[in-house]
JSON list of C-alpha atoms and ligand atoms in Angstrom, two decimals:
[
{"chain": "O", "resi": 19, "resn": "UNK", "atom": "CA", "xyz": [79.58, 122.37, 85.62]},
{"chain": "O", "resi": 20, "resn": "UNK", "atom": "CA", "xyz": [82.31, 121.26, 87.99]},
{"chain": "O", "resi": 21, "resn": "UNK", "atom": "CA", "xyz": [85.96, 122.12, 87.61]},
{"chain": "O", "resi": 22, "resn": "UNK", "atom": "CA", "xyz": [88.28, 119.30, 86.51]},
{"chain": "O", "resi": 23, "resn": "UNK", "atom": "CA", "xyz": [91.91, 120.00, 87.40]},
{"chain": "O", "resi": 24, "resn": "UNK", "atom": "CA", "xyz": [94.51, 117.62, 85.97]},
{"chain": "O", "resi": 25, "resn": "UNK", "atom": "CA", "xyz": [97.87, 118.02, 87.73]},
{"chain": "O", "resi": 26, "resn": "UNK", "atom": "CA", "xyz": [100.76, 119.40, 85.77]},
{"chain": "O", "resi": 27, "resn": "UNK", "atom": "CA", "xyz": [103.86, 118.99, 87.91]},
{"chain": "O", "resi": 28, "resn": "UNK", "atom": "CA", "xyz": [107.10, 117.08, 87.30]},
{"chain": "O", "resi": 29, "resn": "UNK", "atom": "CA", "xyz": [107.16, 115.52, 90.79]},
{"chain": "O", "resi": 30, "resn": "UNK", "atom": "CA", "xyz": [103.64, 114.15, 90.38]},
{"chain": "O", "resi": 31, "resn": "UNK", "atom": "CA", "xyz": [104.48, 112.75, 86.93]},
{"chain": "O", "resi": 32, "resn": "UNK", "atom": "CA", "xyz": [107.65, 111.12, 88.27]},
{"chain": "O", "resi": 33, "resn": "UNK", "atom": "CA", "xyz": [105.80, 109.50, 91.17]},
{"chain": "O", "resi": 34, "resn": "UNK", "atom": "CA", "xyz": [102.89, 108.35, 89.00]},
{"chain": "O", "resi": 35, "resn": "UNK", "atom": "CA", "xyz": [105.48, 106.75, 86.71]},
{"chain": "O", "resi": 36, "resn": "UNK", "atom": "CA", "xyz": [106.71, 104.74, 89.71]},
{"chain": "O", "resi": 37, "resn": "UNK", "atom": "CA", "xyz": [103.28, 103.47, 90.81]},
{"chain": "O", "resi": 38, "resn": "UNK", "atom": "CA", "xyz": [102.37, 102.45, 87.27]},
{"chain": "O", "resi": 39, "resn": "UNK", "atom": "CA", "xyz": [105.34, 100.05, 87.02]},
{"chain": "O", "resi": 40, "resn": "UNK", "atom": "CA", "xyz": [104.31, 96.48, 87.70]},
{"chain": "O", "resi": 41, "resn": "UNK", "atom": "CA", "xyz": [107.60, 95.74, 89.48]},
{"chain": "O", "resi": 42, "resn": "UNK", "atom": "CA", "xyz": [107.02, 98.47, 92.12]},
{"chain": "O", "resi": 43, "resn": "UNK", "atom": "CA", "xyz": [106.53, 96.68, 95.44]},
{"chain": "O", "resi": 44, "resn": "UNK", "atom": "CA", "xyz": [104.07, 97.41, 98.24]},
{"chain": "O", "resi": 45, "resn": "UNK", "atom": "CA", "xyz": [106.37, 99.67, 100.27]},
{"chain": "O", "resi": 46, "resn": "UNK", "atom": "CA", "xyz": [107.29, 101.98, 97.39]},
{"chain": "O", "resi": 47, "resn": "UNK", "atom": "CA", "xyz": [103.76, 101.89, 95.99]},
{"chain": "O", "resi": 48, "resn": "UNK", "atom": "CA", "xyz": [102.28, 102.95, 99.31]},
{"chain": "O", "resi": 49, "resn": "UNK", "atom": "CA", "xyz": [104.86, 105.64, 99.89]},
{"chain": "O", "resi": 50, "resn": "UNK", "atom": "CA", "xyz": [104.39, 107.18, 96.46]},
{"chain": "O", "resi": 51, "resn": "UNK", "atom": "CA", "xyz": [100.59, 107.08, 96.74]},
{"chain": "O", "resi": 52, "resn": "UNK", "atom": "CA", "xyz": [100.91, 109.01, 99.98]},
{"chain": "O", "resi": 53, "resn": "UNK", "atom": "CA", "xyz": [103.29, 111.58, 98.49]},
{"chain": "O", "resi": 54, "resn": "UNK", "atom": "CA", "xyz": [101.12, 112.07, 95.39]},
{"chain": "O", "resi": 55, "resn": "UNK", "atom": "CA", "xyz": [98.08, 112.54, 97.64]},
{"chain": "O", "resi": 56, "resn": "UNK", "atom": "CA", "xyz": [99.90, 115.32, 99.45]},
{"chain": "O", "resi": 57, "resn": "UNK", "atom": "CA", "xyz": [100.88, 117.03, 96.21]},
{"chain": "O", "resi": 58, "resn": "UNK", "atom": "CA", "xyz": [97.33, 116.81, 94.80]},
{"chain": "O", "resi": 59, "resn": "UNK", "atom": "CA", "xyz": [96.03, 117.98, 98.17]},
{"chain": "O", "resi": 60, "resn": "UNK", "atom": "CA", "xyz": [98.23, 121.07, 97.92]},
{"chain": "O", "resi": 61, "resn": "UNK", "atom": "CA", "xyz": [96.49, 122.01, 94.67]},
{"chain": "O", "resi": 62, "resn": "UNK", "atom": "CA", "xyz": [93.02, 121.07, 95.89]},
{"chain": "O", "resi": 63, "resn": "UNK", "atom": "CA", "xyz": [93.32, 123.33, 98.95]},
{"chain": "O", "resi": 64, "resn": "UNK", "atom": "CA", "xyz": [94.55, 126.32, 96.98]},
{"chain": "O", "resi": 65, "resn": "UNK", "atom": "CA", "xyz": [91.26, 128.21, 97.17]},
{"chain": "O", "resi": 66, "resn": "UNK", "atom": "CA", "xyz": [90.55, 127.73, 100.89]},
{"chain": "O", "resi": 67, "resn": "UNK", "atom": "CA", "xyz": [89.47, 131.04, 102.37]},
{"chain": "O", "resi": 68, "resn": "UNK", "atom": "CA", "xyz": [91.73, 133.06, 104.68]},
{"chain": "O", "resi": 69, "resn": "UNK", "atom": "CA", "xyz": [91.08, 135.76, 107.23]},
{"chain": "O", "resi": 70, "resn": "UNK", "atom": "CA", "xyz": [93.42, 138.28, 108.82]},
{"chain": "O", "resi": 71, "resn": "UNK", "atom": "CA", "xyz": [94.09, 138.20, 112.54]},
{"chain": "O", "resi": 72, "resn": "UNK", "atom": "CA", "xyz": [96.29, 140.30, 114.76]},
{"chain": "O", "resi": 73, "resn": "UNK", "atom": "CA", "xyz": [99.07, 138.49, 116.61]},
{"chain": "O", "resi": 74, "resn": "UNK", "atom": "CA", "xyz": [102.21, 139.39, 118.43]},
{"chain": "O", "resi": 75, "resn": "UNK", "atom": "CA", "xyz": [105.63, 138.09, 117.41]},
{"chain": "O", "resi": 76, "resn": "UNK", "atom": "CA", "xyz": [108.48, 138.29, 119.95]},
{"chain": "O", "resi": 77, "resn": "UNK", "atom": "CA", "xyz": [109.28, 141.61, 118.26]},
{"chain": "O", "resi": 78, "resn": "UNK", "atom": "CA", "xyz": [105.99, 143.43, 117.66]},
{"chain": "O", "resi": 79, "resn": "UNK", "atom": "CA", "xyz": [102.31, 143.23, 116.79]},
{"chain": "O", "resi": 80, "resn": "UNK", "atom": "CA", "xyz": [101.47, 142.22, 113.24]},
{"chain": "O", "resi": 81, "resn": "UNK", "atom": "CA", "xyz": [98.71, 140.79, 111.08]},
{"chain": "O", "resi": 82, "resn": "UNK", "atom": "CA", "xyz": [98.79, 137.19, 109.83]},
{"chain": "O", "resi": 83, "resn": "UNK", "atom": "CA", "xyz": [96.40, 135.08, 107.83]},
{"chain": "O", "resi": 84, "resn": "UNK", "atom": "CA", "xyz": [94.64, 131.97, 109.03]},
{"chain": "O", "resi": 85, "resn": "UNK", "atom": "CA", "xyz": [92.15, 129.55, 107.50]},
{"chain": "O", "resi": 86, "resn": "UNK", "atom": "CA", "xyz": [88.62, 130.86, 107.70]},
{"chain": "O", "resi": 87, "resn": "UNK", "atom": "CA", "xyz": [85.23, 129.37, 107.28]},
{"chain": "O", "resi": 88, "resn": "UNK", "atom": "CA", "xyz": [84.21, 125.76, 107.26]},
{"chain": "O", "resi": 89, "resn": "UNK", "atom": "CA", "xyz": [86.31, 123.14, 108.99]},
{"chain": "O", "resi": 90, "resn": "UNK", "atom": "CA", "xyz": [87.60, 120.28, 106.89]},
{"chain": "O", "resi": 91, "resn": "UNK", "atom": "CA", "xyz": [86.80, 116.60, 106.66]},
{"chain": "O", "resi": 92, "resn": "UNK", "atom": "CA", "xyz": [88.68, 113.92, 104.79]},
{"chain": "O", "resi": 93, "resn": "UNK", "atom": "CA", "xyz": [86.72, 110.91, 103.52]},
{"chain": "O", "resi": 94, "resn": "UNK", "atom": "CA", "xyz": [88.66, 107.99, 102.02]},
{"chain": "O", "resi": 95, "resn": "UNK", "atom": "CA", "xyz": [86.72, 105.40, 100.04]},
{"chain": "O", "resi": 96, "resn": "UNK", "atom": "CA", "xyz": [87.83, 102.02, 101.44]},
{"chain": "O", "resi": 97, "resn": "UNK", "atom": "CA", "xyz": [90.05, 100.35, 100.87]},
{"chain": "O", "resi": 98, "resn": "UNK", "atom": "CA", "xyz": [92.34, 102.10, 98.46]},
{"chain": "O", "resi": 99, "resn": "UNK", "atom": "CA", "xyz": [91.43, 105.62, 99.59]},
{"chain": "O", "resi": 100, "resn": "UNK", "atom": "CA", "xyz": [93.14, 104.83, 102.92]},
{"chain": "O", "resi": 101, "resn": "UNK", "atom": "CA", "xyz": [96.46, 105.08, 101.11]},
{"chain": "O", "resi": 102, "resn": "UNK", "atom": "CA", "xyz": [95.86, 108.79, 100.54]},
{"chain": "O", "resi": 103, "resn": "UNK", "atom": "CA", "xyz": [94.95, 109.71, 104.13]},
{"chain": "O", "resi": 104, "resn": "UNK", "atom": "CA", "xyz": [98.42, 110.24, 105.63]},
{"chain": "O", "resi": 105, "resn": "UNK", "atom": "CA", "xyz": [99.57, 112.47, 102.79]},
{"chain": "O", "resi": 106, "resn": "UNK", "atom": "CA", "xyz": [96.46, 114.62, 103.05]},
{"chain": "O", "resi": 107, "resn": "UNK", "atom": "CA", "xyz": [96.64, 114.80, 106.85]},
{"chain": "O", "resi": 108, "resn": "UNK", "atom": "CA", "xyz": [100.20, 116.07, 106.66]},
{"chain": "O", "resi": 109, "resn": "UNK", "atom": "CA", "xyz": [98.68, 119.15, 104.98]},
{"chain": "O", "resi": 110, "resn": "UNK", "atom": "CA", "xyz": [95.47, 119.46, 106.96]},
{"chain": "O", "resi": 111, "resn": "UNK", "atom": "CA", "xyz": [96.28, 117.82, 110.32]},
{"chain": "O", "resi": 112, "resn": "UNK", "atom": "CA", "xyz": [93.15, 119.11, 112.08]},
{"chain": "O", "resi": 113, "resn": "UNK", "atom": "CA", "xyz": [90.74, 117.54, 109.58]},
{"chain": "O", "resi": 114, "resn": "UNK", "atom": "CA", "xyz": [88.31, 114.95, 110.90]},
{"chain": "O", "resi": 115, "resn": "UNK", "atom": "CA", "xyz": [88.28, 111.66, 109.00]},
{"chain": "O", "resi": 116, "resn": "UNK", "atom": "CA", "xyz": [85.19, 109.74, 107.88]},
{"chain": "O", "resi": 117, "resn": "UNK", "atom": "CA", "xyz": [85.22, 106.36, 106.13]},
{"chain": "O", "resi": 118, "resn": "UNK", "atom": "CA", "xyz": [83.00, 105.01, 103.39]},
{"chain": "O", "resi": 119, "resn": "UNK", "atom": "CA", "xyz": [83.39, 101.32, 102.54]},
{"chain": "O", "resi": 120, "resn": "UNK", "atom": "CA", "xyz": [82.49, 100.39, 98.99]},
{"chain": "O", "resi": 121, "resn": "UNK", "atom": "CA", "xyz": [83.69, 97.62, 96.75]},
{"chain": "O", "resi": 122, "resn": "UNK", "atom": "CA", "xyz": [83.05, 97.19, 93.09]},
{"chain": "O", "resi": 123, "resn": "UNK", "atom": "CA", "xyz": [81.18, 94.01, 92.19]},
{"chain": "O", "resi": 124, "resn": "UNK", "atom": "CA", "xyz": [83.51, 92.34, 89.67]},
{"chain": "O", "resi": 125, "resn": "UNK", "atom": "CA", "xyz": [80.58, 91.18, 87.50]},
{"chain": "O", "resi": 126, "resn": "UNK", "atom": "CA", "xyz": [78.31, 94.21, 87.41]},
{"chain": "O", "resi": 127, "resn": "UNK", "atom": "CA", "xyz": [81.06, 96.80, 88.23]},
{"chain": "O", "resi": 128, "resn": "UNK", "atom": "CA", "xyz": [78.44, 98.44, 90.47]},
{"chain": "O", "resi": 129, "resn": "UNK", "atom": "CA", "xyz": [79.53, 99.70, 93.92]},
{"chain": "O", "resi": 130, "resn": "UNK", "atom": "CA", "xyz": [78.36, 97.78, 96.99]},
{"chain": "O", "resi": 131, "resn": "UNK", "atom": "CA", "xyz": [78.32, 99.71, 100.27]},
{"chain": "O", "resi": 132, "resn": "UNK", "atom": "CA", "xyz": [79.54, 97.91, 103.40]},
{"chain": "O", "resi": 133, "resn": "UNK", "atom": "CA", "xyz": [80.60, 100.66, 105.83]},
{"chain": "O", "resi": 134, "resn": "UNK", "atom": "CA", "xyz": [79.94, 104.30, 106.58]},
{"chain": "O", "resi": 135, "resn": "UNK", "atom": "CA", "xyz": [81.16, 106.26, 109.59]},
{"chain": "O", "resi": 136, "resn": "UNK", "atom": "CA", "xyz": [81.35, 110.03, 109.26]},
{"chain": "O", "resi": 137, "resn": "UNK", "atom": "CA", "xyz": [82.13, 112.90, 111.63]},
{"chain": "O", "resi": 138, "resn": "UNK", "atom": "CA", "xyz": [78.91, 113.95, 113.40]},
{"chain": "O", "resi": 139, "resn": "UNK", "atom": "CA", "xyz": [79.19, 117.49, 112.02]},
{"chain": "O", "resi": 140, "resn": "UNK", "atom": "CA", "xyz": [80.15, 116.37, 108.52]},
{"chain": "O", "resi": 141, "resn": "UNK", "atom": "CA", "xyz": [77.37, 118.44, 106.93]},
{"chain": "O", "resi": 142, "resn": "UNK", "atom": "CA", "xyz": [79.01, 121.63, 108.19]},
{"chain": "O", "resi": 143, "resn": "UNK", "atom": "CA", "xyz": [82.46, 120.72, 106.89]},
{"chain": "O", "resi": 144, "resn": "UNK", "atom": "CA", "xyz": [84.24, 121.12, 103.60]},
{"chain": "O", "resi": 145, "resn": "UNK", "atom": "CA", "xyz": [84.72, 117.51, 102.50]},
{"chain": "O", "resi": 146, "resn": "UNK", "atom": "CA", "xyz": [87.66, 116.06, 100.58]},
{"chain": "O", "resi": 147, "resn": "UNK", "atom": "CA", "xyz": [86.80, 112.60, 99.21]},
{"chain": "O", "resi": 148, "resn": "UNK", "atom": "CA", "xyz": [89.91, 110.59, 98.30]},
{"chain": "O", "resi": 149, "resn": "UNK", "atom": "CA", "xyz": [90.24, 107.48, 96.15]},
{"chain": "O", "resi": 150, "resn": "UNK", "atom": "CA", "xyz": [93.24, 106.74, 93.93]},
{"chain": "O", "resi": 151, "resn": "UNK", "atom": "CA", "xyz": [91.12, 105.37, 91.07]},
{"chain": "O", "resi": 152, "resn": "UNK", "atom": "CA", "xyz": [88.20, 106.94, 89.18]},
{"chain": "O", "resi": 153, "resn": "UNK", "atom": "CA", "xyz": [87.30, 104.20, 86.69]},
{"chain": "O", "resi": 154, "resn": "UNK", "atom": "CA", "xyz": [83.60, 103.89, 85.78]},
{"chain": "O", "resi": 155, "resn": "UNK", "atom": "CA", "xyz": [82.96, 106.50, 88.47]},
{"chain": "O", "resi": 156, "resn": "UNK", "atom": "CA", "xyz": [80.42, 104.25, 90.19]},
{"chain": "O", "resi": 157, "resn": "UNK", "atom": "CA", "xyz": [82.20, 104.17, 93.57]},
{"chain": "O", "resi": 158, "resn": "UNK", "atom": "CA", "xyz": [82.90, 107.90, 93.81]},
{"chain": "O", "resi": 159, "resn": "UNK", "atom": "CA", "xyz": [79.42, 108.80, 92.59]},
{"chain": "O", "resi": 160, "resn": "UNK", "atom": "CA", "xyz": [77.84, 106.54, 95.22]},
{"chain": "O", "resi": 161, "resn": "UNK", "atom": "CA", "xyz": [80.13, 107.82, 98.01]},
{"chain": "O", "resi": 162, "resn": "UNK", "atom": "CA", "xyz": [79.37, 111.43, 97.19]},
{"chain": "O", "resi": 163, "resn": "UNK", "atom": "CA", "xyz": [75.64, 110.71, 97.01]},
{"chain": "O", "resi": 164, "resn": "UNK", "atom": "CA", "xyz": [75.88, 109.19, 100.47]},
{"chain": "O", "resi": 165, "resn": "UNK", "atom": "CA", "xyz": [77.60, 112.35, 101.75]},
{"chain": "O", "resi": 166, "resn": "UNK", "atom": "CA", "xyz": [74.96, 114.56, 100.15]},
{"chain": "O", "resi": 167, "resn": "UNK", "atom": "CA", "xyz": [72.22, 112.42, 101.72]},
{"chain": "O", "resi": 168, "resn": "UNK", "atom": "CA", "xyz": [73.85, 113.21, 105.10]},
{"chain": "O", "resi": 169, "resn": "UNK", "atom": "CA", "xyz": [73.65, 116.92, 104.31]},
{"chain": "O", "resi": 170, "resn": "UNK", "atom": "CA", "xyz": [77.18, 117.66, 103.00]},
{"chain": "O", "resi": 171, "resn": "UNK", "atom": "CA", "xyz": [77.12, 120.57, 100.59]},
{"chain": "O", "resi": 172, "resn": "UNK", "atom": "CA", "xyz": [80.74, 121.35, 99.89]},
{"chain": "O", "resi": 173, "resn": "UNK", "atom": "CA", "xyz": [82.56, 118.36, 98.44]},
{"chain": "O", "resi": 174, "resn": "UNK", "atom": "CA", "xyz": [85.69, 117.86, 96.32]},
{"chain": "O", "resi": 175, "resn": "UNK", "atom": "CA", "xyz": [87.04, 114.63, 94.87]},
{"chain": "O", "resi": 176, "resn": "UNK", "atom": "CA", "xyz": [90.77, 113.85, 94.70]},
{"chain": "O", "resi": 177, "resn": "UNK", "atom": "CA", "xyz": [91.98, 110.89, 92.68]},
{"chain": "O", "resi": 178, "resn": "UNK", "atom": "CA", "xyz": [95.34, 109.85, 91.32]},
{"chain": "O", "resi": 179, "resn": "UNK", "atom": "CA", "xyz": [94.35, 108.19, 88.04]},
{"chain": "O", "resi": 180, "resn": "UNK", "atom": "CA", "xyz": [91.10, 108.76, 86.18]},
{"chain": "O", "resi": 181, "resn": "UNK", "atom": "CA", "xyz": [89.48, 107.39, 83.04]},
{"chain": "O", "resi": 182, "resn": "UNK", "atom": "CA", "xyz": [87.60, 109.86, 80.83]},
{"chain": "O", "resi": 183, "resn": "UNK", "atom": "CA", "xyz": [84.47, 107.69, 81.23]},
{"chain": "O", "resi": 184, "resn": "UNK", "atom": "CA", "xyz": [84.56, 108.11, 85.02]},
{"chain": "O", "resi": 185, "resn": "UNK", "atom": "CA", "xyz": [85.13, 111.86, 84.88]},
{"chain": "O", "resi": 186, "resn": "UNK", "atom": "CA", "xyz": [82.17, 112.27, 82.51]},
{"chain": "O", "resi": 187, "resn": "UNK", "atom": "CA", "xyz": [79.91, 110.14, 84.71]},
{"chain": "O", "resi": 188, "resn": "UNK", "atom": "CA", "xyz": [80.98, 112.07, 87.84]},
{"chain": "O", "resi": 189, "resn": "UNK", "atom": "CA", "xyz": [80.34, 115.43, 86.22]},
{"chain": "O", "resi": 190, "resn": "UNK", "atom": "CA", "xyz": [76.90, 114.31, 85.08]},
{"chain": "O", "resi": 191, "resn": "UNK", "atom": "CA", "xyz": [75.96, 112.89, 88.48]},
{"chain": "O", "resi": 192, "resn": "UNK", "atom": "CA", "xyz": [77.53, 115.63, 90.63]},
{"chain": "O", "resi": 193, "resn": "UNK", "atom": "CA", "xyz": [78.07, 118.81, 88.59]},
{"chain": "O", "resi": 194, "resn": "UNK", "atom": "CA", "xyz": [78.80, 120.75, 91.82]},
{"chain": "O", "resi": 195, "resn": "UNK", "atom": "CA", "xyz": [81.83, 118.63, 92.83]},
{"chain": "O", "resi": 196, "resn": "UNK", "atom": "CA", "xyz": [85.26, 119.76, 91.62]},
{"chain": "O", "resi": 197, "resn": "UNK", "atom": "CA", "xyz": [87.63, 116.94, 90.67]},
{"chain": "O", "resi": 198, "resn": "UNK", "atom": "CA", "xyz": [91.41, 116.98, 91.14]},
{"chain": "O", "resi": 199, "resn": "UNK", "atom": "CA", "xyz": [93.22, 114.33, 89.13]},
{"chain": "O", "resi": 200, "resn": "UNK", "atom": "CA", "xyz": [96.86, 113.22, 89.10]},
{"chain": "O", "resi": 201, "resn": "UNK", "atom": "CA", "xyz": [96.74, 111.81, 85.56]},
{"chain": "O", "resi": 202, "resn": "UNK", "atom": "CA", "xyz": [94.00, 111.39, 82.97]},
{"chain": "O", "resi": 203, "resn": "UNK", "atom": "CA", "xyz": [94.37, 108.02, 81.25]},
{"chain": "O", "resi": 204, "resn": "UNK", "atom": "CA", "xyz": [93.13, 106.70, 77.91]},
{"chain": "O", "resi": 205, "resn": "UNK", "atom": "CA", "xyz": [90.13, 104.48, 78.61]},
{"chain": "O", "resi": 206, "resn": "UNK", "atom": "CA", "xyz": [88.63, 101.55, 80.48]},
{"chain": "O", "resi": 207, "resn": "UNK", "atom": "CA", "xyz": [89.18, 97.96, 79.35]},
{"chain": "O", "resi": 208, "resn": "UNK", "atom": "CA", "xyz": [86.43, 95.32, 79.14]},
{"chain": "O", "resi": 209, "resn": "UNK", "atom": "CA", "xyz": [86.84, 94.53, 82.86]},
{"chain": "O", "resi": 210, "resn": "UNK", "atom": "CA", "xyz": [86.45, 98.16, 83.92]},
{"chain": "O", "resi": 211, "resn": "UNK", "atom": "CA", "xyz": [90.19, 98.63, 84.61]},
{"chain": "O", "resi": 212, "resn": "UNK", "atom": "CA", "xyz": [91.89, 101.86, 83.67]},
{"chain": "O", "resi": 213, "resn": "UNK", "atom": "CA", "xyz": [94.28, 101.67, 80.69]},
{"chain": "O", "resi": 214, "resn": "UNK", "atom": "CA", "xyz": [97.25, 102.03, 81.09]},
{"chain": "O", "resi": 215, "resn": "UNK", "atom": "CA", "xyz": [96.40, 102.55, 84.79]},
{"chain": "O", "resi": 216, "resn": "UNK", "atom": "CA", "xyz": [98.26, 100.72, 87.53]},
{"chain": "O", "resi": 217, "resn": "UNK", "atom": "CA", "xyz": [96.14, 97.61, 88.13]},
{"chain": "O", "resi": 218, "resn": "UNK", "atom": "CA", "xyz": [94.16, 97.12, 91.33]},
{"chain": "O", "resi": 219, "resn": "UNK", "atom": "CA", "xyz": [95.07, 100.00, 93.65]},
{"chain": "O", "resi": 220, "resn": "UNK", "atom": "CA", "xyz": [93.75, 98.35, 96.85]},
{"chain": "O", "resi": 221, "resn": "UNK", "atom": "CA", "xyz": [95.67, 95.12, 96.23]},
{"chain": "O", "resi": 222, "resn": "UNK", "atom": "CA", "xyz": [98.85, 97.04, 95.46]},
{"chain": "O", "resi": 223, "resn": "UNK", "atom": "CA", "xyz": [98.61, 99.27, 98.56]},
{"chain": "O", "resi": 224, "resn": "UNK", "atom": "CA", "xyz": [97.87, 96.41, 100.93]},
{"chain": "O", "resi": 225, "resn": "UNK", "atom": "CA", "xyz": [99.80, 93.63, 99.19]},
{"chain": "O", "resi": 226, "resn": "UNK", "atom": "CA", "xyz": [96.76, 91.38, 98.92]},
{"chain": "O", "resi": 227, "resn": "UNK", "atom": "CA", "xyz": [97.54, 89.86, 95.53]},
{"chain": "C", "resi": 23, "resn": "PRP", "atom": "C1", "xyz": [88.62, 100.44, 93.41]},
{"chain": "C", "resi": 23, "resn": "PRP", "atom": "C2", "xyz": [89.08, 101.86, 93.62]},
{"chain": "C", "resi": 23, "resn": "PRP", "atom": "C3", "xyz": [87.79, 102.63, 93.53]},
{"chain": "C", "resi": 23, "resn": "PRP", "atom": "C4", "xyz": [87.00, 101.85, 92.52]},
{"chain": "C", "resi": 23, "resn": "PRP", "atom": "C5", "xyz": [87.05, 102.57, 91.22]},
{"chain": "C", "resi": 23, "resn": "PRP", "atom": "O1", "xyz": [88.12, 99.90, 94.57]},
{"chain": "C", "resi": 23, "resn": "PRP", "atom": "O2", "xyz": [89.76, 102.07, 94.81]},
{"chain": "C", "resi": 23, "resn": "PRP", "atom": "O3", "xyz": [87.10, 102.71, 94.76]},
{"chain": "C", "resi": 23, "resn": "PRP", "atom": "O4", "xyz": [87.64, 100.56, 92.39]},
{"chain": "C", "resi": 23, "resn": "PRP", "atom": "O5", "xyz": [86.24, 101.96, 90.28]},
{"chain": "C", "resi": 23, "resn": "PRP", "atom": "P1", "xyz": [84.88, 102.64, 89.76]},
{"chain": "C", "resi": 23, "resn": "PRP", "atom": "O6", "xyz": [85.20, 104.07, 89.45]},
{"chain": "C", "resi": 23, "resn": "PRP", "atom": "O7", "xyz": [84.58, 101.84, 88.52]},
{"chain": "C", "resi": 23, "resn": "PRP", "atom": "O8", "xyz": [83.84, 102.48, 90.81]},
{"chain": "C", "resi": 23, "resn": "PRP", "atom": "P2", "xyz": [87.69, 98.35, 94.69]},
{"chain": "C", "resi": 23, "resn": "PRP", "atom": "O9", "xyz": [86.26, 98.16, 94.36]},
{"chain": "C", "resi": 23, "resn": "PRP", "atom": "O10", "xyz": [88.67, 97.52, 93.88]},
{"chain": "C", "resi": 23, "resn": "PRP", "atom": "O11", "xyz": [87.82, 98.06, 96.21]},
{"chain": "C", "resi": 23, "resn": "PRP", "atom": "P3", "xyz": [89.12, 98.06, 97.15]},
{"chain": "C", "resi": 23, "resn": "PRP", "atom": "O12", "xyz": [89.58, 99.49, 97.26]},
{"chain": "C", "resi": 23, "resn": "PRP", "atom": "O13", "xyz": [88.58, 97.53, 98.41]},
{"chain": "C", "resi": 23, "resn": "PRP", "atom": "O14", "xyz": [90.16, 97.17, 96.53]},
{"chain": "C", "resi": 24, "resn": "URA", "atom": "N1", "xyz": [89.92, 99.95, 90.45]},
{"chain": "C", "resi": 24, "resn": "URA", "atom": "C1", "xyz": [91.27, 99.79, 90.47]},
{"chain": "C", "resi": 24, "resn": "URA", "atom": "O1", "xyz": [91.86, 99.56, 91.53]},
{"chain": "C", "resi": 24, "resn": "URA", "atom": "N2", "xyz": [91.93, 99.91, 89.31]},
{"chain": "C", "resi": 24, "resn": "URA", "atom": "C2", "xyz": [91.31, 100.16, 88.14]},
{"chain": "C", "resi": 24, "resn": "URA", "atom": "O2", "xyz": [91.99, 100.26, 87.10]},
{"chain": "C", "resi": 24, "resn": "URA", "atom": "C3", "xyz": [89.92, 100.31, 88.14]},
{"chain": "C", "resi": 24, "resn": "URA", "atom": "C4", "xyz": [89.24, 100.21, 89.32]}
]
């Protein structure tokens, strides 16, 4: 079964408090989403493998560590996942970025795919899927299935707010995918929104409502 890591850090809690407030405007919402993404990314990259290499400082030869193994890819689920890209890239600037476009049908709550463009060597990379909201889980489950269909084997999911229903569905669908969560909320409402949540993440990041 996959690992579920719920963040436990005062800075993340403070910033999630800001994005939950309905009076927080687009600029502050976007900035805090980006900062939270970086802080979750710090935790989600904690077990990346290192190797020792010999280098020379201006003073002498020494051994340092550098990242080893698979290269990284970042895959935001459009639209709202785009808000997490900058924060993640500030940690892993060499990562390639793929995009998966999915929207949730408001009636059925099922994800509808409209775009997919991934790095050509995505299957050989360690993939970090980012989306601020894990509600029913439908969108993340579909995005990760798409990545697996393209051959990706090593995938993690980073989200800012999750509902227990979505986490359960994700673990059932993809038991090999570890999930890193900023805050675990109470439940979904009748419209599939996370309670207490923060409303529609995409609309709040892009100011479309
Ligand atoms: C939101 C969010 C997730 C999805 C979560 O996207 O960014 O992708 O809903 O819900 P789920 O877990 O029930 O699938 P939305 O469909 O609103 O599209 P948008 O990002 O373009 O606004
Ligand atoms: N998508 C959102 O943007 N917010 C929710 O609460 C659920 C799905």
